[in-house]
Amino acid sequence: MSSEAAAATPVESLHAGLEAFIAGETGHAPTIRTLSRLPGGTMREAWALDVEIAGGAWAGAHRLVLLADCGAQILYSRVPRDDELRVIAAMHAAGVPAPRAYWCIPEGAPHGLKPGLLMERVEGETVARRLLADPAYAAVRPRLLDQMAGALARMHAVPAEALAGLPGPASGQLPIDFQLAEIEASLRALGEPHPALELGLRWLRRQMPPRERLVVVHGDYRLGNVVVDPHDGLRAVLDWELAHLGDPGEDVGWACMRFWRSVDRPGAPALGTRQRFLDAYAAQGGRRFDTEAAHYWDVFANVRWAVITLSQANRHLSGRERSLELASIGRHCAEVEWELMRLLRDR
């Protein structure tokens, strides 16, 4: 068989499929100038592409990223792709630093495309260890924590009613009760004994806070899911697939969790203190969290993350998705359980 007659490579097939899909969405022939795989991602493959669209409302050059499903087991609370794109579009329109939303590639899409999302590609750094220690980010590091707090406050100011239909509590149900039910169901499905997590869940149910204003919760707001420019600082918030309606404390506690290395790490690189983040969030329009409320959401974040680490490891150990990355995530559970016990001891 000649080289001309050989089957197209996966990249060539993706290139042709994307051009055909974009032509169908815009009504004009696009030209993909570059297409390359990006590193990272346990739920999706990421591809960078530069596209030129010939005419119409989309005429011009576009720097896009494709987030294509890679067949991974879906985590609890993950929203459908079209809802995720709807959240990103609403946040972008409200002035939250979210990428511009383009198109959703549905299940069963033609041209052999995997389902996924196409959106604006925002250049910058996401890796936490680089943001915390690389000299290139020294100029923006002192203000990055305040920028993250401000972006979160703006996110929580977007009316939940504008994004009705997202996962969330039933009428009259406490948002935290909704979340605890999902976490507990995920833990039970694993069929493993974890006394520290059982203790944490009982404590969270005994101490449940009163109902607060329902907001759009990002679900994974932390270093690693923000794009940072060495001159401007925070440029975009990524990874909205766990967005839902809930209590703002979910995002606040998650962002401040010690595991993400952004706050309260004496003797190690960090962006600042937990209190500084809480003060900046409140000063820029968010809720004021007192010591007890902040502690509650710290406990919640660690219980939730521990269950997620176990779920990720189970994807590997079950044989469904062999992955060294998933296995390594699972190894962190004991570390998170230790942090949980420390938090419970302090109260």
Coordinates of C-alpha atoms in Angstrom, one line a residue:
M1 CA 0.0 0.0 0.0
S2 CA 1.3 3.5 -0.9
S3 CA 1.8 6.1 1.8
E4 CA -0.9 8.2 0.1
A5 CA -3.4 5.3 0.6
A6 CA -2.4 4.7 4.2
A7 CA -5.1 5.3 6.8
A8 CA -5.1 8.7 8.4
T9 CA -3.4 9.1 11.7
P10 CA -5.5 10.0 14.8
V11 CA -4.3 13.6 14.7
E12 CA -5.1 13.8 11.0
S13 CA -8.6 12.4 11.6
L14 CA -9.1 14.8 14.5
H15 CA -8.0 17.7 12.3
A16 CA -10.4 16.8 9.5
G17 CA -13.3 16.1 12.0
L18 CA -12.8 19.5 13.7
E19 CA -12.8 21.4 10.4
A20 CA -16.0 19.7 9.4
F21 CA -17.6 20.3 12.7
I22 CA -16.7 24.0 12.8
A23 CA -17.9 24.4 9.3
G24 CA -21.2 23.0 10.3
E25 CA -21.5 25.4 13.3
T26 CA -20.4 28.6 11.5
G27 CA -21.6 28.0 7.9
H28 CA -18.1 28.8 6.7
A29 CA -15.0 26.8 5.9
P30 CA -12.4 27.0 8.6
T31 CA -8.7 26.3 8.3
I32 CA -6.9 24.8 11.3
R33 CA -3.4 26.1 11.2
T34 CA -2.0 24.2 14.2
L35 CA -3.3 21.3 16.4
S36 CA -1.4 19.9 19.3
R37 CA -2.1 17.8 22.4
L38 CA -1.7 19.6 25.8
P39 CA -0.5 17.8 28.9
G40 CA -2.6 17.0 32.0
G41 CA -6.2 16.0 32.6
T42 CA -7.7 12.9 34.2
M43 CA -11.2 13.3 32.8
R44 CA -10.5 14.9 29.4
E45 CA -7.9 15.2 26.7
A46 CA -6.9 18.8 25.9
W47 CA -5.9 20.0 22.4
A48 CA -4.7 23.5 21.4
L49 CA -5.8 24.6 17.9
D50 CA -5.5 27.8 16.0
V51 CA -8.3 28.3 13.5
E52 CA -9.0 30.7 10.7
I53 CA -12.7 31.1 9.7
A54 CA -13.4 32.4 6.3
G55 CA -16.4 34.6 6.8
G56 CA -19.6 35.4 8.6
A57 CA -20.0 36.3 12.2
W58 CA -17.1 34.1 13.2
A59 CA -14.7 35.5 10.5
G60 CA -11.1 35.8 11.7
A61 CA -8.5 34.0 13.7
H62 CA -9.5 32.1 16.8
R63 CA -7.2 30.5 19.5
L64 CA -9.2 27.6 20.9
V65 CA -8.8 24.6 23.2
L66 CA -10.7 21.4 22.7
L67 CA -11.6 19.4 25.9
A68 CA -12.5 16.0 24.6
D69 CA -13.9 13.2 26.9
C70 CA -11.5 10.3 27.2
G71 CA -14.0 7.7 28.4
A72 CA -13.3 8.3 32.1
Q73 CA -15.8 7.4 34.7
I74 CA -17.9 10.5 35.5
L75 CA -17.5 11.9 39.0
Y76 CA -20.6 12.7 41.0
S77 CA -22.0 16.2 40.4
R78 CA -20.4 16.5 36.9
V79 CA -22.8 18.5 34.8
P80 CA -23.7 17.7 31.2
R81 CA -21.4 19.3 28.6
D82 CA -24.0 21.7 27.3
D83 CA -24.8 22.9 30.8
E84 CA -21.1 23.3 31.5
L85 CA -20.7 25.5 28.4
R86 CA -23.8 27.5 29.5
V87 CA -22.1 28.2 32.9
I88 CA -18.9 29.3 31.2
A89 CA -20.8 31.6 28.9
A90 CA -22.8 33.1 31.7
M91 CA -19.7 33.7 33.8
H92 CA -17.8 35.2 30.9
A93 CA -20.7 37.6 30.2
A94 CA -20.8 38.6 33.9
G95 CA -17.2 39.6 34.0
V96 CA -15.9 36.6 35.8
P97 CA -12.5 35.6 34.3
A98 CA -13.8 32.6 32.4
P99 CA -12.8 31.7 28.8
R100 CA -15.2 32.6 26.0
A101 CA -17.4 29.7 25.2
Y102 CA -17.7 28.4 21.6
W103 CA -19.4 25.1 21.0
C104 CA -20.4 21.8 22.5
I105 CA -19.6 18.6 20.6
P106 CA -22.4 16.2 21.5
E107 CA -22.5 12.4 21.9
G108 CA -22.6 10.7 18.6
A109 CA -21.1 13.7 16.8
P110 CA -20.2 13.0 13.1
H111 CA -16.7 12.9 11.7
G112 CA -15.6 10.5 14.5
L113 CA -15.2 13.3 17.1
K114 CA -15.3 12.5 20.8
P115 CA -17.8 14.5 22.7
G116 CA -16.4 17.6 24.3
L117 CA -16.2 21.4 24.4
L118 CA -14.5 24.1 22.3
M119 CA -13.6 27.3 24.0
E120 CA -11.2 30.2 24.0
R121 CA -7.6 29.2 24.8
V122 CA -6.1 31.5 27.5
E123 CA -2.3 31.5 27.6
G124 CA -0.5 31.3 30.9
E125 CA 0.6 29.0 33.7
T126 CA -1.5 26.6 35.7
V127 CA 1.0 24.4 37.6
A128 CA 0.9 25.3 41.3
R129 CA 4.5 24.6 42.1
R130 CA 5.7 27.0 39.4
L131 CA 3.3 29.7 40.5
L132 CA 4.5 29.4 44.1
A133 CA 8.2 29.3 43.4
D134 CA 9.2 30.2 39.9
P135 CA 10.9 33.7 39.7
A136 CA 8.9 34.4 36.6
Y137 CA 5.8 34.9 38.8
A138 CA 7.5 36.8 41.6
A139 CA 5.9 40.1 40.5
V140 CA 2.3 38.8 40.5
R141 CA 2.6 36.3 43.4
P142 CA 1.9 39.0 46.1
R143 CA -1.5 39.9 44.6
L144 CA -2.6 36.5 43.2
L145 CA -4.5 35.4 46.4
D146 CA -6.5 38.7 46.3
Q147 CA -7.2 38.1 42.6
M148 CA -8.4 34.6 43.3
A149 CA -10.7 35.8 46.1
G150 CA -12.1 38.6 43.9
A151 CA -12.8 36.3 41.0
L152 CA -14.6 33.9 43.4
A153 CA -16.7 36.7 44.9
R154 CA -17.7 37.8 41.3
M155 CA -18.6 34.2 40.5
H156 CA -20.8 33.9 43.5
A157 CA -22.6 37.2 42.7
V158 CA -24.0 35.7 39.4
P159 CA -27.7 35.1 40.2
A160 CA -28.3 31.4 40.6
E161 CA -31.6 31.9 38.9
A162 CA -29.8 32.6 35.7
L163 CA -28.4 29.1 35.7
A164 CA -31.5 27.2 36.8
G165 CA -31.3 23.5 36.0
L166 CA -27.8 22.8 37.4
P167 CA -27.5 20.1 40.1
G168 CA -28.5 21.4 43.5
P169 CA -30.6 20.9 46.6
A170 CA -34.3 20.2 46.4
S171 CA -36.8 22.8 47.5
G172 CA -36.4 23.3 51.3
Q173 CA -33.2 21.1 51.4
L174 CA -30.0 22.6 52.9
P175 CA -27.3 22.9 50.3
I176 CA -24.9 21.1 52.5
D177 CA -27.3 18.2 53.1
F178 CA -27.4 17.8 49.3
Q179 CA -23.7 17.7 49.0
L180 CA -23.2 15.3 52.0
A181 CA -25.7 12.9 50.5
E182 CA -23.7 12.7 47.3
I183 CA -20.3 12.3 49.1
E184 CA -21.7 9.6 51.3
A185 CA -23.2 7.7 48.4
S186 CA -19.9 7.8 46.6
L187 CA -18.1 6.5 49.7
R188 CA -20.6 3.7 50.2
A189 CA -20.2 2.6 46.5
L190 CA -16.5 2.0 47.1
G191 CA -17.3 -0.6 49.8
E192 CA -14.2 0.1 51.9
P193 CA -14.0 1.0 55.6
H194 CA -12.7 4.4 56.3
P195 CA -13.4 5.3 60.0
A196 CA -11.8 8.8 59.7
L197 CA -14.2 9.7 56.9
E198 CA -17.2 8.2 58.8
L199 CA -16.3 10.4 61.7
G200 CA -16.0 13.4 59.5
L201 CA -19.4 12.8 57.9
R202 CA -21.0 12.5 61.3
W203 CA -19.4 15.7 62.5
L204 CA -20.5 17.6 59.4
R205 CA -24.1 16.4 59.8
R206 CA -24.2 17.4 63.5
Q207 CA -22.7 20.8 62.8
M208 CA -24.6 21.7 59.6
P209 CA -24.8 25.5 59.2
P210 CA -28.0 27.4 58.5
R211 CA -29.1 27.8 54.9
E212 CA -27.3 30.6 53.0
R213 CA -28.0 32.3 49.7
L214 CA -27.8 29.7 46.9
V215 CA -24.9 30.5 44.5
V216 CA -23.3 28.9 41.5
V217 CA -20.5 26.9 43.0
H218 CA -17.4 26.1 40.8
G219 CA -16.8 22.8 42.6
D220 CA -13.0 22.7 42.0
Y221 CA -11.7 26.3 42.6
R222 CA -8.0 26.2 43.5
L223 CA -4.5 26.6 42.2
G224 CA -4.2 24.3 39.2
N225 CA -7.5 25.4 37.8
V226 CA -6.6 29.1 37.2
V227 CA -4.5 30.5 34.4
V228 CA -1.8 33.0 35.6
D229 CA 0.1 35.5 33.4
P230 CA 3.5 36.6 34.7
H231 CA 2.6 40.3 34.2
D232 CA -1.2 40.5 34.8
G233 CA -1.7 37.7 37.3
L234 CA -5.0 35.8 37.2
R235 CA -6.4 35.6 33.6
A236 CA -8.9 32.8 33.6
V237 CA -10.7 30.2 35.7
L238 CA -10.8 26.7 34.1
D239 CA -12.5 23.3 34.7
W240 CA -16.2 24.1 35.3
E241 CA -17.4 20.5 35.0
L242 CA -18.3 20.2 38.7
A243 CA -20.4 23.4 38.8
H244 CA -23.6 23.2 40.7
L245 CA -25.9 25.3 43.0
G246 CA -24.9 25.3 46.6
D247 CA -23.4 27.2 49.6
P248 CA -20.5 29.6 48.8
G249 CA -18.6 28.0 51.7
E250 CA -18.0 25.0 49.5
D251 CA -15.7 27.0 47.1
V252 CA -14.1 29.0 49.9
G253 CA -13.2 26.0 52.0
W254 CA -11.9 24.1 48.9
A255 CA -9.7 27.0 47.8
C256 CA -8.2 27.2 51.2
M257 CA -7.5 23.5 51.7
R258 CA -4.0 22.9 52.8
F259 CA -3.5 20.2 50.1
W260 CA -3.6 22.8 47.3
R261 CA -0.6 24.6 48.9
S262 CA -2.0 28.2 48.3
V263 CA -2.4 29.2 52.0
D264 CA -1.1 28.6 55.5
R265 CA 2.1 26.6 54.9
P266 CA 4.7 27.8 57.3
G267 CA 8.2 27.2 56.0
A268 CA 6.9 26.3 52.5
P269 CA 5.9 28.4 49.5
A270 CA 2.3 29.8 49.7
L271 CA 0.4 32.8 48.5
G272 CA -0.6 34.0 51.9
T273 CA -2.8 33.2 54.9
R274 CA -6.2 31.7 55.0
Q275 CA -7.5 34.8 56.8
R276 CA -6.1 37.1 54.1
F277 CA -8.1 35.1 51.5
L278 CA -11.3 35.3 53.6
D279 CA -10.9 39.0 54.2
A280 CA -10.2 39.7 50.5
Y281 CA -13.3 37.6 49.5
A282 CA -15.5 39.5 51.9
A283 CA -14.0 42.9 50.9
Q284 CA -14.8 42.2 47.2
G285 CA -18.4 41.3 47.8
G286 CA -18.4 37.8 49.2
R287 CA -19.8 36.6 52.5
R288 CA -17.9 37.2 55.7
F289 CA -16.9 33.8 57.2
D290 CA -16.2 33.8 60.9
T291 CA -13.7 31.3 62.5
E292 CA -16.4 28.6 63.1
A293 CA -17.9 28.8 59.6
A294 CA -14.4 28.7 58.0
H295 CA -13.5 25.7 60.1
Y296 CA -16.7 23.8 59.1
W297 CA -15.9 24.3 55.4
D298 CA -12.3 23.2 56.0
V299 CA -13.6 19.9 57.4
F300 CA -16.1 19.5 54.5
A301 CA -13.4 20.1 51.9
N302 CA -11.1 17.5 53.3
V303 CA -13.9 14.9 53.6
R304 CA -14.9 15.5 50.0
W305 CA -11.3 15.4 48.7
A306 CA -10.6 12.2 50.5
V307 CA -13.6 10.5 48.9
I308 CA -12.6 11.8 45.5
T309 CA -9.0 10.5 45.9
L310 CA -10.5 7.0 46.7
S311 CA -12.9 7.2 43.7
Q312 CA -10.0 8.1 41.4
A313 CA -7.9 5.2 42.7
N314 CA -10.8 2.9 42.2
R315 CA -11.0 3.8 38.6
H316 CA -7.4 2.4 38.3
L317 CA -7.7 -0.6 40.7
S318 CA -10.9 -1.9 39.2
G319 CA -9.2 -2.3 35.9
R320 CA -11.6 0.1 34.1
E321 CA -9.0 2.8 33.5
R322 CA -5.4 1.8 34.1
S323 CA -3.5 5.0 34.9
L324 CA -0.5 5.8 37.1
E325 CA -1.9 9.3 37.6
L326 CA -5.2 7.9 39.1
A327 CA -3.3 5.5 41.3
S328 CA -1.0 8.3 42.6
I329 CA -4.0 10.5 43.4
G330 CA -5.4 7.6 45.5
R331 CA -2.3 7.5 47.6
H332 CA -3.1 10.9 49.0
C333 CA -6.1 9.7 50.9
A334 CA -4.2 8.9 54.1
E335 CA -2.6 12.4 54.0
V336 CA -6.0 14.0 53.7
E337 CA -7.5 11.8 56.5
W338 CA -4.6 12.8 58.8
E339 CA -5.5 16.5 58.0
L340 CA -9.1 15.8 58.7
M341 CA -8.3 14.3 62.1
R342 CA -6.2 17.3 63.0
L343 CA -9.1 19.6 62.1
L344 CA -11.5 17.6 64.2
R345 CA -9.1 17.4 67.1
D346 CA -8.8 21.2 67.1
R347 CA -12.6 21.4 67.8

